Tab-separated table of C-alpha atoms in Angstrom:
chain	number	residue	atom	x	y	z
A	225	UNK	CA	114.286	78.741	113.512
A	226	UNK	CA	116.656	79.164	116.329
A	227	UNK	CA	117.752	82.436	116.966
A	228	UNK	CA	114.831	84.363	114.751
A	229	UNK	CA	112.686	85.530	117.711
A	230	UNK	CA	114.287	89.454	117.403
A	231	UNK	CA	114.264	89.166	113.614
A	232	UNK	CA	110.498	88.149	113.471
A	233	UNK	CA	109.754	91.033	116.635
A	234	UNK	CA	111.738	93.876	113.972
A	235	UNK	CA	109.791	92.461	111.073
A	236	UNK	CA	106.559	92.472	113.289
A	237	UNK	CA	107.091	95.942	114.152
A	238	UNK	CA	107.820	97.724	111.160
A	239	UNK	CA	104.501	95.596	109.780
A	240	UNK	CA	102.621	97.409	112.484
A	241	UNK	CA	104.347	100.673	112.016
A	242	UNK	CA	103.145	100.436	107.896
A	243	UNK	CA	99.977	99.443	108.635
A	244	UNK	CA	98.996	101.771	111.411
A	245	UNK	CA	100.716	104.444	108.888
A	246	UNK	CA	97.932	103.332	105.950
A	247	UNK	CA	95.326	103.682	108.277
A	248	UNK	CA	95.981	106.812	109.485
A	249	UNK	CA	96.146	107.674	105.793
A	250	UNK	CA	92.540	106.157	105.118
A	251	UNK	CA	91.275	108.572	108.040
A	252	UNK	CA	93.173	111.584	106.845
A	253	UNK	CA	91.872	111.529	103.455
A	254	UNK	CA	88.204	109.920	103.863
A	255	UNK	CA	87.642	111.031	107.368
A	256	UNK	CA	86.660	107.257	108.491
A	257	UNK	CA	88.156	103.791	108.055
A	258	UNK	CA	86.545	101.491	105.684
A	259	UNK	CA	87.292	99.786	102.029
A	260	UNK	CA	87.517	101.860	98.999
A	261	UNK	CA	86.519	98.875	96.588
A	262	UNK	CA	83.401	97.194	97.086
A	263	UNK	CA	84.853	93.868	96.690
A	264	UNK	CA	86.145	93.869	100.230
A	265	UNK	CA	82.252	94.687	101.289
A	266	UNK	CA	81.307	91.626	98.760
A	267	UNK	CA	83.855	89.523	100.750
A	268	UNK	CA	82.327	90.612	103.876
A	269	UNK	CA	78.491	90.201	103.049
A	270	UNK	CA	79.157	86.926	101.884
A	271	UNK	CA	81.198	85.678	104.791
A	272	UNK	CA	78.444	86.468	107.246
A	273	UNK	CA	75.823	85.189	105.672
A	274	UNK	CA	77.822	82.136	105.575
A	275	UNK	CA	78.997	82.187	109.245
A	276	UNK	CA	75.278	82.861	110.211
A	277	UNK	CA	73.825	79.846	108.074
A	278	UNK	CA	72.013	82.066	104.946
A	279	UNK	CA	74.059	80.467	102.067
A	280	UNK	CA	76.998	81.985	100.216
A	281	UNK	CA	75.889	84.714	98.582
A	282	UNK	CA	75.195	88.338	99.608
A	283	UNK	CA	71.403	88.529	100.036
A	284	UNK	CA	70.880	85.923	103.014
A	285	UNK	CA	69.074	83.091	101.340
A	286	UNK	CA	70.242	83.722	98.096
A	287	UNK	CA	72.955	81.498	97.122
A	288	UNK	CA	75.509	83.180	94.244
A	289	UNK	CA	78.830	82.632	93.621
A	290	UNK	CA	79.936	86.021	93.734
A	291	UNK	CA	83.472	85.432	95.949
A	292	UNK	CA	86.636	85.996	93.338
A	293	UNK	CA	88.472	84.488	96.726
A	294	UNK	CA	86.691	81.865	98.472
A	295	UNK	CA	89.704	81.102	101.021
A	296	UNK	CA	89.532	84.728	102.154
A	297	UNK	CA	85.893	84.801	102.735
A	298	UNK	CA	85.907	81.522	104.239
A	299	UNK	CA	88.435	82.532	106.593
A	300	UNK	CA	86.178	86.311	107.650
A	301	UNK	CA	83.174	84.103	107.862
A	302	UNK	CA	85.387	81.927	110.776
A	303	UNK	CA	85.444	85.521	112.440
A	304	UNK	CA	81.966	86.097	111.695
A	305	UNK	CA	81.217	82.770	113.953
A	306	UNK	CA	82.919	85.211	116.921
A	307	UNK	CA	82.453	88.865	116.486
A	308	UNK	CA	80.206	91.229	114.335
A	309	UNK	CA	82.302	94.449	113.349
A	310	UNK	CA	83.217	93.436	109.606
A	311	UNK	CA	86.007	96.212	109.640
A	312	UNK	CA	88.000	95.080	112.230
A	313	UNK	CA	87.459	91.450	111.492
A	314	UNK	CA	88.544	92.024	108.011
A	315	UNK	CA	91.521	94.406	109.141
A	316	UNK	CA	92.948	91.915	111.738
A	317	UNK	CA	92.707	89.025	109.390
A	318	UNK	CA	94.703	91.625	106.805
A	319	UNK	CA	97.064	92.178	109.711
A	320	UNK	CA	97.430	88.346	110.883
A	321	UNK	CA	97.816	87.424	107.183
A	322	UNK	CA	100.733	89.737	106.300
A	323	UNK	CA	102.219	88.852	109.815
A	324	UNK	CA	102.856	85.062	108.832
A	325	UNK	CA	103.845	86.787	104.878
A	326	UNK	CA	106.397	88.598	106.580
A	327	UNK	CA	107.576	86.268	109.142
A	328	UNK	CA	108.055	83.469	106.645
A	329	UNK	CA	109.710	86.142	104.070
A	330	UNK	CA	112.049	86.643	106.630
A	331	UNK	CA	112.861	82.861	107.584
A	332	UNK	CA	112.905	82.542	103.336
A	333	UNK	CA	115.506	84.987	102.741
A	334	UNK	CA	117.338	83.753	106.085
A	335	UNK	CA	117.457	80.204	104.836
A	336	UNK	CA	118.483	81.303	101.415
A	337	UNK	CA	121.332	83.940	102.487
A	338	UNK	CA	122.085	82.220	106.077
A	339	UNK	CA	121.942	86.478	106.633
A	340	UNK	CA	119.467	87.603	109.249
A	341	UNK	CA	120.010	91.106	107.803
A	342	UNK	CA	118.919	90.179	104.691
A	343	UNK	CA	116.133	88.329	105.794
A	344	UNK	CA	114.647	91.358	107.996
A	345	UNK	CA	115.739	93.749	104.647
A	346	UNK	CA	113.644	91.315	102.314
A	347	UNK	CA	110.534	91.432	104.901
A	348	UNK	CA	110.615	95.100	105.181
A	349	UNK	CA	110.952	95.496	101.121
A	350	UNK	CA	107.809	92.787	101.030
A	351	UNK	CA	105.890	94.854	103.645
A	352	UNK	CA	106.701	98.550	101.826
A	353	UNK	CA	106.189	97.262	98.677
A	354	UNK	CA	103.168	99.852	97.147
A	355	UNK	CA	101.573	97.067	96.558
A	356	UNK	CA	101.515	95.087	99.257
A	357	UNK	CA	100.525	98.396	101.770
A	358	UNK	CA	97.681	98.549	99.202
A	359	UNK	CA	96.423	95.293	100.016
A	360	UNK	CA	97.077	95.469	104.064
A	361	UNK	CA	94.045	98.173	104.187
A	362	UNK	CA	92.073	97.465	101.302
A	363	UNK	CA	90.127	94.143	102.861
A	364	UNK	CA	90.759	92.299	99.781
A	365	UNK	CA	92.851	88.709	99.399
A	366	UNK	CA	96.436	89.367	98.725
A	367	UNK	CA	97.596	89.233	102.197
A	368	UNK	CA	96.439	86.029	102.497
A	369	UNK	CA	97.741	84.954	99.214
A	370	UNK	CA	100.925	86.556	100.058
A	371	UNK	CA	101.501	84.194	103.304
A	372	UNK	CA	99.885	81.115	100.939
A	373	UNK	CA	102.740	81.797	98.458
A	374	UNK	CA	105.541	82.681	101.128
A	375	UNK	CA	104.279	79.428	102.874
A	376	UNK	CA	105.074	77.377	99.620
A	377	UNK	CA	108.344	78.850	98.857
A	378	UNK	CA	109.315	78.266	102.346
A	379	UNK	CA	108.608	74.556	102.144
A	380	UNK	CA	109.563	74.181	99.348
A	381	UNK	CA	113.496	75.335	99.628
A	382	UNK	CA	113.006	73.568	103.731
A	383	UNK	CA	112.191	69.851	102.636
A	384	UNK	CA	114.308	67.404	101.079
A	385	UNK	CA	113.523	66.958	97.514
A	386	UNK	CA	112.072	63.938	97.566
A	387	UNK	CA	110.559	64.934	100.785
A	388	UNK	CA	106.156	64.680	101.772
A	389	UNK	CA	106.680	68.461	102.185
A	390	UNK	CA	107.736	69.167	98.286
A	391	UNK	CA	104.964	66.119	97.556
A	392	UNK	CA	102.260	67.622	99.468
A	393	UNK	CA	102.290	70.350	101.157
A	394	UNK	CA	104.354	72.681	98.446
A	395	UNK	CA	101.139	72.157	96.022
A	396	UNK	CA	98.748	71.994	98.684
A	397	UNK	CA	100.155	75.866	99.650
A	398	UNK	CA	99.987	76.838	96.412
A	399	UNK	CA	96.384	75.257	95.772
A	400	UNK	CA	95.573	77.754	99.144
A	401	UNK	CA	97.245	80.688	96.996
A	402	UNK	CA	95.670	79.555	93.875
A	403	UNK	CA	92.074	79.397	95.782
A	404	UNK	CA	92.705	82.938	97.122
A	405	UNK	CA	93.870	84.500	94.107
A	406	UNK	CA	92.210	82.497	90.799
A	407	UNK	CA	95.264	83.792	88.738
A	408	UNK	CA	97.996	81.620	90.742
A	409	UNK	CA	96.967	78.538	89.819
A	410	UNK	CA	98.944	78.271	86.793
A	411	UNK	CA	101.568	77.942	89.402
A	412	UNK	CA	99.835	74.337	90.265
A	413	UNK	CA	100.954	72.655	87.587
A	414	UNK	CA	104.725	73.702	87.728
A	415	UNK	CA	104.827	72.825	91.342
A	416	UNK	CA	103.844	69.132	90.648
A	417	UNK	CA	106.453	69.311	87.633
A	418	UNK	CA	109.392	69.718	90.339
């Protein structure tokens, strides 16, 4: 970790560059910021009603599993606890998110290559990725599950083999992936293989 302070700042910034670019976008073409998909507004409803004690579900009161991602809307519903404006709430955690994605992408690809070059190239590539700048504005999951999944490959390629980190933690990220994103968790299973 020595030494990556600039890296992570140049990775930081061209995350903030992208993401104020995709929401100047959003206000170009729709005139207002906000989420085109209602899931994000799903996420949102259910998180404060959680936060403010009326169940997990959308109508307060009414408990209904309706969350695809309940790490993401446990983690607006935190937020909820402290502020009220579900866009920003849901932007900043989007932000905060792919900030740890990135920075750990970058440590990744500097552990792998022992190049910071290539690690700031790899974070840049994961942050520009269409993908990725789709899910920065769209107040869904994936930045979340993008720093889960960073977090795991990270570990995993940092511990010793026979290490507490590979034991533990490695599945323990990928469960947090897994619990953001339902489709990841066929990853669990190959992770306690290893």
């Amino acid at each position: 970790l020595k030494g990556s302070f600039f890296p992570a700042l140049i990775v930081l910034l061209v995350l903030l560059w992208a993401f104020a670019k995709c929401l100047n976008a959003q206000l170009r073409v729709a005139g207002t910021l906000g989420f085109a998909m209602d899931d994000a507004w799903i996420h949102v409803a259910v998180a404060r009603n959680f936060a403010t004690g009326n169940g997990w579900g959308v109508v307060p009161g009414k408990v209904l599993s309706v969350s695809t991602s309940p790490t993401w809307t446990l983690l607006l519903s935190v937020f909820f606890l402290f502020f009220s404006n579900p866009l920003k709430i849901t932007l900043f955690c989007s932000f905060a998110c792919m900030a740890v994605a990135s920075v750990l992408c970058y440590l990744l690809a500097f552990r792998l290559t022992e190049s910071r070059v290539l690690g700031i190239l790899a974070s840049i590539l994961l942050i520009m990725g269409p993908i990725s700048l789709w899910g920065l504005a769209s107040g869904l999951e994936l930045p979340l599950s993008l720093a889960a999944m960073m977090l795991s490959l990270y570990l995993y390629y940092e511990a010793a083999p026979s290490s507490r980190v590979r034991t533990f933690a490695v599945p323990a990220a990928i469960t947090l992936a897994a619990v953001s994103r339902p489709e990841l968790f066929v990853l669990i299973p190959l992770a306690l293989i290893d």
